[in-house]
Short mmCIF file of C-alpha atoms in Angstrom, two decimals:
data_model
loop_
_atom_site.label_atom_id
_atom_site.label_comp_id
_atom_site.label_asym_id
_atom_site.label_seq_id
_atom_site.Cartn_x
_atom_site.Cartn_y
_atom_site.Cartn_z
CA MET V 1 0.00 0.00 0.00
CA ARG V 2 2.85 2.37 0.77
CA SER V 3 4.41 1.80 -2.67
CA VAL V 4 1.10 2.69 -4.31
CA PHE V 5 1.03 6.03 -2.49
CA TRP V 6 4.65 6.70 -3.49
CA LEU V 7 3.78 6.00 -7.12
CA LEU V 8 0.79 8.32 -7.00
CA GLY V 9 2.92 11.05 -5.41
CA LEU V 10 5.60 10.76 -8.09
CA ALA V 11 2.94 10.89 -10.77
CA ALA V 12 1.43 14.02 -9.26
CA LEU V 13 4.89 15.63 -9.07
CA ALA V 14 5.58 14.78 -12.70
CA VAL V 15 2.28 16.30 -13.79
CA ALA V 16 2.97 19.45 -11.76
CA LEU V 17 6.46 19.82 -13.28
CA ALA V 18 5.09 19.25 -16.79
CA LEU V 19 2.44 21.93 -16.29
CA LEU V 20 4.97 24.33 -14.78
CA VAL V 21 7.90 24.00 -17.14
CA GLY V 22 6.39 22.44 -20.25
CA HIS V 23 5.35 25.71 -21.93
CA ASN V 24 7.20 28.16 -19.73
CA GLU V 25 9.03 30.63 -22.02
CA ALA V 26 10.08 32.95 -19.22
CA THR V 27 13.68 34.07 -19.02
CA LEU V 28 15.83 35.42 -16.27
CA THR V 29 18.27 38.29 -17.00
CA LEU V 30 21.37 38.70 -14.89
CA PHE V 31 23.34 41.97 -15.15
CA TRP V 32 27.03 41.88 -14.35
CA PRO V 33 28.41 45.10 -15.82
CA PRO V 34 29.42 45.31 -18.54
CA TYR V 35 27.78 41.91 -19.20
CA ARG V 36 24.22 40.76 -19.52
CA PHE V 37 23.10 37.14 -19.24
CA ASP V 38 19.73 35.88 -20.43
CA VAL V 39 18.97 32.46 -18.91
CA SER V 40 15.88 30.31 -19.18
CA PHE V 41 13.80 30.33 -16.01
CA ASN V 42 13.50 26.53 -16.10
CA PHE V 43 17.29 26.24 -16.20
CA VAL V 44 17.61 28.49 -13.17
CA VAL V 45 15.03 26.41 -11.24
CA PHE V 46 16.86 23.16 -12.04
CA CYS V 47 20.20 24.72 -11.10
CA LEU V 48 18.80 25.82 -7.74
CA ILE V 49 17.41 22.36 -7.08
CA GLY V 50 20.69 20.72 -8.10
CA GLY V 51 22.68 23.15 -5.95
CA PHE V 52 20.50 22.39 -2.95
CA VAL V 53 20.98 18.65 -3.46
CA LEU V 54 24.75 19.04 -3.78
CA LEU V 55 24.92 21.25 -0.69
CA TYR V 56 22.84 18.79 1.33
CA ALA V 57 24.99 15.85 0.21
CA ALA V 58 28.15 17.76 1.15
CA LEU V 59 26.79 18.61 4.58
CA ARG V 60 25.77 14.99 5.18
CA ALA V 61 29.18 13.74 4.14
CA PHE V 62 30.88 16.21 6.45
CA SER V 63 28.60 15.20 9.32
CA MET V 64 29.31 11.51 8.77
CA LEU V 65 33.01 12.19 8.61
CA ARG V 66 32.85 14.12 11.87
CA ASP V 67 30.84 11.30 13.58
CA LEU V 68 33.27 8.56 12.58
CA PRO V 69 35.17 8.57 15.95
CA ALA V 70 31.90 8.41 17.92
CA GLN V 71 30.64 5.59 15.74
CA ALA V 72 33.86 3.70 16.24
CA GLN V 73 33.60 4.18 20.00
CA ARG V 74 29.97 3.07 19.92
CA TRP V 75 30.89 -0.01 17.90
CA ARG V 76 33.62 -0.95 20.37
CA SER V 77 31.20 -0.46 23.28
CA GLN V 78 28.64 -2.69 21.59
CA GLN V 79 31.24 -5.38 21.06
CA ILE V 80 32.23 -5.27 24.73
CA GLU V 81 28.58 -5.32 25.78
CA ARG V 82 27.89 -8.35 23.60
CA ALA V 83 30.95 -10.09 25.02
CA VAL V 84 29.82 -9.38 28.60
CA VAL V 85 26.28 -10.59 27.93
CA GLY V 86 27.68 -13.70 26.28
CA SER V 87 29.94 -14.40 29.28
CA VAL V 88 27.04 -13.99 31.71
CA MET V 89 24.87 -16.33 29.63
CA ASP V 90 27.71 -18.86 29.45
CA ALA V 91 28.15 -18.68 33.22
CA LEU V 92 24.43 -19.24 33.75
CA SER V 93 24.39 -22.16 31.30
CA HIS V 94 27.39 -23.82 32.97
CA GLN V 95 25.87 -23.25 36.40
CA LEU V 96 22.63 -24.94 35.39
CA ALA V 97 24.58 -27.79 33.82
CA GLY V 98 26.57 -28.36 37.01
CA ARG V 99 29.90 -27.20 35.54
CA PHE V 100 30.73 -24.90 38.42
CA VAL V 101 34.39 -24.29 37.58
CA ARG V 102 33.53 -23.22 34.03
CA ALA V 103 30.69 -21.10 35.34
CA GLN V 104 33.09 -19.41 37.72
CA SER V 105 35.56 -18.69 34.91
CA ALA V 106 32.88 -17.25 32.63
CA ALA V 107 31.45 -15.05 35.39
CA GLN V 108 34.93 -13.82 36.34
CA GLN V 109 35.60 -12.96 32.69
CA ALA V 110 32.41 -10.88 32.64
CA VAL V 111 33.46 -9.06 35.82
CA ASP V 112 36.91 -8.31 34.39
CA GLN V 113 35.39 -6.94 31.19
CA LEU V 114 33.02 -4.73 33.16
CA LYS V 115 35.87 -3.12 35.12
CA GLY V 116 36.89 -1.13 32.05
CA VAL V 117 33.36 0.14 31.37
CA PRO V 118 32.35 3.32 33.20
CA ALA V 119 29.09 3.34 35.13
CA GLY V 120 26.10 4.54 33.16
CA GLN V 121 27.56 3.81 29.74
CA TRP V 122 25.05 1.02 29.09
CA PRO V 123 21.39 1.00 30.12
CA ARG V 124 21.81 -2.26 32.11
CA ARG V 125 25.48 -2.20 32.93
CA ASP V 126 24.92 -2.36 36.72
CA GLN V 127 22.44 -5.20 36.35
CA LEU V 128 24.97 -7.22 34.35
CA GLN V 129 27.63 -6.57 36.96
CA LEU V 130 25.33 -7.65 39.79
CA LEU V 131 24.37 -10.84 37.95
CA ALA V 132 28.01 -11.63 37.19
CA HIS V 133 28.97 -11.29 40.86
CA LEU V 134 25.94 -13.33 41.89
CA LEU V 135 26.85 -16.14 39.49
CA LEU V 136 30.40 -16.06 40.84
CA ALA V 137 29.05 -16.37 44.38
CA GLU V 138 26.69 -19.18 43.33
CA SER V 139 29.54 -21.13 41.75
CA ALA V 140 31.71 -20.58 44.81
CA GLN V 141 28.88 -21.84 47.04
CA SER V 142 28.59 -24.97 44.92
CA LEU V 143 32.35 -25.48 45.24
CA GLN V 144 32.19 -24.88 49.03
CA ASN V 145 34.43 -21.83 48.71
CA ARG V 146 32.70 -19.65 51.31
CA GLU V 147 35.35 -16.93 51.35
CA ARG V 148 35.01 -16.21 47.63
CA ARG V 149 31.24 -16.56 47.90
CA ASP V 150 30.99 -13.91 50.62
CA GLU V 151 33.34 -11.59 48.74
CA ASN V 152 31.28 -11.64 45.55
CA LEU V 153 28.00 -11.57 47.46
CA GLN V 154 29.10 -8.38 49.21
CA ALA V 155 29.99 -6.90 45.82
CA ALA V 156 26.60 -7.87 44.40
CA LEU V 157 24.77 -6.30 47.36
CA SER V 158 26.50 -2.91 47.09
CA PRO V 159 24.03 0.01 47.42
CA LYS V 160 25.10 1.48 44.07
CA LEU V 161 24.09 -1.66 42.18
CA ALA V 162 20.95 -2.08 44.27
CA LYS V 163 19.67 1.33 43.19
CA SER V 164 20.13 0.55 39.48
CA ALA V 165 18.89 -3.06 39.56
CA PRO V 166 16.38 -3.51 42.43
CA GLU V 167 14.94 -6.83 41.18
CA ALA V 168 18.36 -8.44 40.84
CA HIS V 169 19.27 -7.07 44.28
CA GLU V 170 16.24 -8.78 45.82
CA GLY V 171 17.25 -12.03 44.13
CA ALA V 172 20.75 -11.71 45.58
CA LEU V 173 19.29 -11.19 49.06
CA LEU V 174 17.14 -14.31 48.71
CA ARG V 175 20.18 -16.31 47.65
CA ALA V 176 22.09 -14.95 50.63
CA VAL V 177 19.28 -16.05 52.95
CA ARG V 178 19.28 -19.52 51.44
CA TRP V 179 23.05 -19.88 51.80
CA ALA V 180 22.86 -18.78 55.44
CA VAL V 181 20.20 -21.42 56.06
CA GLU V 182 22.38 -24.05 54.42
CA ASP V 183 25.19 -22.95 56.75
CA HIS V 184 22.77 -23.34 59.73
CA ASP V 185 23.30 -19.68 60.64
CA ALA V 186 19.81 -18.60 61.70
CA ASP V 187 20.86 -15.12 62.86
CA ALA V 188 22.57 -14.24 59.57
CA ALA V 189 19.64 -15.61 57.57
CA ARG V 190 17.15 -13.60 59.63
CA ALA V 191 19.24 -10.44 59.17
CA ARG V 192 19.40 -10.89 55.40
CA LEU V 193 15.67 -11.59 55.26
CA ALA V 194 14.97 -8.37 57.14
CA GLU V 195 16.79 -6.41 54.40
CA LEU V 196 14.16 -7.40 51.84
CA PRO V 197 11.54 -4.78 50.95
CA GLN V 198 8.14 -5.28 52.50
CA GLY V 199 6.56 -6.48 49.27
CA ALA V 200 9.33 -8.95 48.54
CA GLY V 201 9.08 -10.37 52.06
CA ARG V 202 5.54 -11.57 51.32
CA ARG V 203 6.47 -13.59 48.25
CA ILE V 204 6.20 -17.36 48.39
CA GLN V 205 9.96 -17.86 48.02
CA ALA V 206 10.65 -15.50 50.92
CA LEU V 207 7.99 -17.20 53.04
CA ARG V 208 9.51 -20.61 52.33
CA LEU V 209 12.86 -19.31 53.54
CA LYS V 210 11.21 -17.72 56.56
CA LEU V 211 9.71 -21.10 57.43
CA ARG V 212 13.11 -22.77 57.20
CA ILE V 213 14.70 -20.05 59.34
CA ALA V 214 12.03 -20.36 62.00
CA ARG V 215 12.46 -24.13 62.15
CA LEU V 216 16.24 -23.75 62.22
CA GLY V 217 16.05 -21.28 65.09
CA GLY V 218 13.51 -23.30 67.05
CA GLU V 219 10.78 -20.64 66.65
CA THR V 220 7.92 -23.12 66.39
CA GLY V 221 5.14 -20.55 66.75
CA GLU V 222 6.53 -18.36 63.97
CA ALA V 223 7.11 -21.42 61.80
CA LEU V 224 3.52 -22.57 62.29
CA GLU V 225 2.13 -19.14 61.39
CA THR V 226 4.30 -19.03 58.25
CA ALA V 227 3.22 -22.54 57.28
CA ARG V 228 -0.41 -21.45 57.55
CA VAL V 229 0.24 -18.51 55.21
CA LEU V 230 2.00 -20.80 52.71
CA ALA V 231 -0.87 -23.28 52.86
CA LYS V 232 -3.30 -20.42 52.22
CA HIS V 233 -1.33 -19.40 49.13
CA ARG V 234 -1.15 -23.06 48.01
CA ALA V 235 2.63 -23.13 48.10
CA PHE V 236 2.45 -26.84 48.95
CA SER V 237 0.09 -29.62 48.04
CA PRO V 238 -2.80 -30.15 50.50
CA GLU V 239 -1.17 -33.31 51.86
CA ALA V 240 2.21 -31.61 52.31
CA SER V 241 0.62 -28.55 53.96
CA ARG V 242 -1.29 -30.76 56.37
CA SER V 243 1.85 -32.73 57.19
CA ILE V 244 3.96 -29.60 57.79
CA VAL V 245 1.34 -27.91 59.97
CA ARG V 246 0.78 -31.13 61.92
CA GLY V 247 4.50 -31.60 62.53
CA LEU V 248 4.96 -28.00 63.71
CA ALA V 249 1.93 -28.24 65.98
CA LEU V 250 3.31 -31.43 67.55
CA ASP V 251 6.67 -29.74 68.11
CA ALA V 252 4.98 -26.78 69.79
CA LEU V 253 2.96 -29.08 72.03
CA ARG V 254 6.09 -30.93 73.13
CA GLU V 255 7.75 -27.60 73.97
CA ALA V 256 4.95 -26.48 76.32
CA HIS V 257 6.36 -26.12 79.86
CA ASP V 258 3.13 -25.66 81.81
CA MET V 259 -0.61 -25.91 81.42
CA ALA V 260 -1.01 -22.17 80.81
CA GLN V 261 1.34 -22.30 77.84
CA LEU V 262 -0.26 -25.50 76.56
CA ASP V 263 -3.76 -24.07 76.89
CA ALA V 264 -2.74 -20.83 75.15
CA PHE V 265 -1.26 -22.72 72.24
CA TRP V 266 -4.34 -24.94 71.92
CA ASN V 267 -6.59 -21.88 71.83
CA GLY V 268 -4.38 -20.45 69.06
CA LEU V 269 -5.04 -23.41 66.78
CA ASP V 270 -7.85 -23.21 64.24
CA ALA V 271 -10.69 -25.73 64.03
CA THR V 272 -9.05 -27.76 61.27
CA GLU V 273 -5.85 -28.19 63.27
CA ARG V 274 -7.72 -29.11 66.45
CA ALA V 275 -9.60 -31.80 64.53
CA MET V 276 -6.35 -33.56 63.59
CA PRO V 277 -6.20 -36.74 65.71
CA GLU V 278 -2.42 -36.53 66.11
CA VAL V 279 -2.61 -32.96 67.44
CA ALA V 280 -5.46 -33.63 69.87
CA LEU V 281 -3.80 -36.79 71.19
CA ALA V 282 -0.45 -35.03 71.57
CA ALA V 283 -2.09 -32.17 73.50
CA ALA V 284 -3.85 -34.62 75.82
CA ARG V 285 -0.67 -36.61 76.37
CA ARG V 286 1.32 -33.47 77.16
CA ALA V 287 -1.38 -32.28 79.58
CA ASN V 288 -1.18 -35.58 81.47
CA GLN V 289 2.61 -35.32 81.55
CA LEU V 290 2.42 -31.82 83.05
CA THR V 291 0.10 -33.07 85.80
CA GLY V 292 2.55 -34.28 88.40
CA PRO V 293 2.18 -35.46 92.01
CA ALA V 294 2.49 -31.88 93.25
CA THR V 295 -0.63 -30.82 91.30
CA SER V 296 -3.62 -30.12 93.50
CA GLU V 297 -6.76 -32.17 93.22
CA GLN V 298 -8.73 -29.23 91.85
CA ASP V 299 -6.14 -28.47 89.17
CA ARG V 300 -5.95 -32.15 88.25
CA GLU V 301 -9.71 -32.25 87.72
CA LEU V 302 -9.51 -29.16 85.51
CA VAL V 303 -6.76 -30.77 83.42
CA HIS V 304 -8.77 -33.96 83.01
CA ALA V 305 -11.81 -31.91 81.96
CA ARG V 306 -9.70 -30.11 79.33
CA VAL V 307 -8.37 -33.42 78.05
CA ARG V 308 -11.88 -34.82 77.66
CA ALA V 309 -12.96 -31.66 75.83
CA TRP V 310 -9.95 -31.80 73.48
CA LEU V 311 -10.57 -35.46 72.65
CA GLU V 312 -14.33 -35.04 72.22
CA PRO V 313 -14.20 -34.63 68.38
CA LEU V 314 -12.36 -37.96 68.03
CA TRP V 315 -15.17 -40.16 69.33
CA PRO V 316 -17.46 -39.92 66.25
CA GLU V 317 -14.54 -41.06 64.08
CA PHE V 318 -13.18 -43.66 66.48
CA GLY V 319 -13.42 -46.40 63.84
CA ALA V 320 -11.25 -44.36 61.44
CA LEU V 321 -8.37 -44.14 63.93
CA ASP V 322 -5.52 -46.59 63.57
CA VAL V 323 -4.51 -48.95 66.36
CA ALA V 324 -1.76 -46.68 67.69
CA GLN V 325 -4.12 -43.71 67.87
CA GLN V 326 -6.79 -45.77 69.63
CA ARG V 327 -4.21 -46.84 72.20
CA GLN V 328 -3.11 -43.22 72.72
CA LEU V 329 -6.74 -42.18 73.16
CA VAL V 330 -7.24 -44.79 75.88
CA LEU V 331 -4.04 -43.82 77.69
CA ALA V 332 -4.96 -40.13 77.54
CA LEU V 333 -8.43 -40.67 79.02
CA GLU V 334 -7.52 -43.25 81.65
CA PRO V 335 -6.10 -40.82 84.28
CA GLY V 336 -9.37 -38.86 84.35
CA LEU V 337 -11.79 -41.78 84.57
CA GLY V 338 -12.34 -41.06 88.25
CA GLU V 339 -14.04 -37.74 87.38
CA LEU V 340 -16.17 -39.27 84.60
CA ASP V 341 -19.86 -38.57 85.25
CA ALA V 342 -22.79 -40.87 84.58
CA ALA V 343 -23.42 -39.37 81.11
CA GLY V 344 -19.82 -39.92 80.11
CA LEU V 345 -19.91 -43.51 81.36
CA ALA V 346 -23.14 -44.15 79.46
CA ARG V 347 -21.65 -42.83 76.24
CA LEU V 348 -18.53 -44.93 76.76
CA GLU V 349 -20.67 -48.04 77.17
CA GLN V 350 -22.61 -47.08 74.04
CA LEU V 351 -19.39 -46.80 72.07
CA GLN V 352 -18.28 -50.17 73.44
CA ARG V 353 -21.55 -51.73 72.23
CA GLN V 354 -21.02 -50.07 68.84
CA TRP V 355 -17.60 -51.74 68.52
CA PRO V 356 -18.04 -54.79 70.74
CA GLN V 357 -14.83 -56.51 69.60
CA ASN V 358 -12.57 -53.53 70.24
CA GLY V 359 -10.24 -54.40 73.10
CA PHE V 360 -9.32 -50.76 73.81
CA LEU V 361 -12.93 -49.78 74.42
CA GLN V 362 -13.46 -52.89 76.53
CA TYR V 363 -10.45 -51.97 78.66
CA LEU V 364 -11.50 -48.32 78.99
CA ALA V 365 -15.08 -49.23 79.92
CA GLY V 366 -13.84 -51.80 82.42
CA GLN V 367 -11.49 -49.29 84.11
CA ALA V 368 -14.27 -46.68 84.23
CA CYS V 369 -16.66 -49.17 85.86
CA MET V 370 -13.96 -50.17 88.31
CA ARG V 371 -13.42 -46.54 89.33
CA ARG V 372 -17.14 -46.22 90.02
CA GLN V 373 -17.10 -49.52 91.96
CA LEU V 374 -19.31 -51.33 89.45
CA TRP V 375 -17.45 -54.57 90.16
CA GLY V 376 -19.53 -56.95 88.05
CA LYS V 377 -19.56 -54.80 84.94
CA ALA V 378 -15.88 -54.01 85.39
CA ALA V 379 -14.96 -57.69 85.68
CA GLN V 380 -16.95 -58.50 82.54
CA MET V 381 -15.28 -55.75 80.44
CA LEU V 382 -11.77 -56.45 81.71
CA ASN V 383 -12.17 -60.17 81.16
CA GLN V 384 -13.19 -59.53 77.55
CA SER V 385 -10.29 -57.11 77.02
CA SER V 386 -7.82 -59.70 78.35
CA HIS V 387 -8.67 -61.86 75.32
CA SER V 388 -8.73 -58.96 72.82
CA LEU V 389 -5.71 -56.83 73.71
CA ASP V 390 -2.26 -57.40 72.27
CA ASP V 391 -0.56 -54.42 73.88
CA PRO V 392 1.63 -55.67 76.80
CA ALA V 393 1.24 -52.53 78.94
CA LEU V 394 -2.54 -52.42 78.71
CA LEU V 395 -2.79 -56.18 79.08
CA ARG V 396 -0.70 -56.00 82.25
CA ARG V 397 -3.02 -53.32 83.64
CA THR V 398 -5.99 -55.48 82.69
CA TRP V 399 -4.71 -58.44 84.72
CA ARG V 400 -3.92 -56.16 87.63
CA GLY V 401 -7.46 -54.86 87.56
CA LEU V 402 -8.84 -58.41 87.44
CA ALA V 403 -6.63 -59.33 90.41
CA GLN V 404 -7.97 -56.40 92.42
CA LEU V 405 -11.54 -57.31 91.53
CA ALA V 406 -10.91 -60.90 92.61
CA GLU V 407 -9.56 -59.66 95.94
CA GLU V 408 -12.70 -57.57 96.36
CA ARG V 409 -14.77 -60.73 95.89
CA GLY V 410 -12.52 -62.64 98.26
CA ASP V 411 -11.42 -65.08 95.56
CA GLU V 412 -7.76 -65.48 96.49
CA THR V 413 -7.14 -68.22 93.92
CA ALA V 414 -8.34 -66.06 91.01
CA ALA V 415 -6.46 -63.07 92.42
CA GLN V 416 -3.19 -65.00 92.64
CA ALA V 417 -3.65 -66.31 89.09
CA ALA V 418 -4.33 -62.78 87.78
CA TRP V 419 -1.31 -61.34 89.63
CA LYS V 420 0.82 -64.08 88.17
CA ARG V 421 -0.38 -63.34 84.62
CA ALA V 422 0.41 -59.64 85.18
CA ALA V 423 3.86 -60.44 86.56
CA LEU V 424 4.67 -62.61 83.54
CA LEU V 425 4.12 -59.59 81.32
CA ASP V 426 6.62 -57.39 83.20
#
């Protein structure tokens, strides 16, 4: 389409020239005493046009001749820039391929080439320099040369380069945090992470590093909060998120030093975390461990009430629990059976009737009946559990309970036999 318009323009110009000079008989007289020159007007017009063209061509030639040194300098700068970019790309390629020595050599070549280039000569000169130093540090880290790594990392994190290349500077900070974590230096990693801008600190990569730092430094609460944020942003698969949160919650429960701290942490969990069987069982187990002989009777009753409340959501899904979790549930509830009311005992018996062959429920129901001095019911449940249980500890307690019940009945023979069966399991 453009060529058509050019053709039409040339045609219009030709028509205009034909109309102007085709039948133009005008002349131009020039007086130069004592001479007189009569020249055709058309000839004068063409001479003016030709003179303008020649003058323009001469000026252009002079301008090009004057710009030759600048063009040569620009060409040399472009060649150096291409060489630096090529060296950085080679270093990155070798680094990804696992050729760390070659990557180090290529990055060092780029740094050496950049030393002769003044700042601001290229649009991205500082960014190239930062990346070259960062690749040098990365290669040194892979080669376990920490001294050279720290030297080039410090060069990459210089304020001058950070101002010209903020994105690359943030990447260098993240790499520095990761290397500090790999060196198990939680304080240095936390300090580097604090240097990140506020927006960069909320990115998934930064949050992953924050999680690792918190776990490295033993900050379980901070690690759990960070894991929740990562799970919200779907940084992990649902199974991995659940596993990480569960593991951190278990660590925090084990670190609780008193009931106030344990209760505060439990209240800080959300409903999904409280519903995890492992978390609820760990909280109940830790509460029982914190209840020592010096604990008053009133405080002990409060602890047992909390344990029953924490384990309440597990009863509807008792059949879905594995054997180990069922055993932990029984052991967690057993210390508080003395405070179990009639409604709790009735529900326990209902659950036992729902799973009549479950030895753990038989044992728990038998111990609860024994605490309430329901000797006949207790003997029946414990006798059934003695044939169903495989766990040595619970089976030993079962035979001890049967021995005590036999002594209550005055059956010394049965009591001696039960004590003997319990002793054989020690």
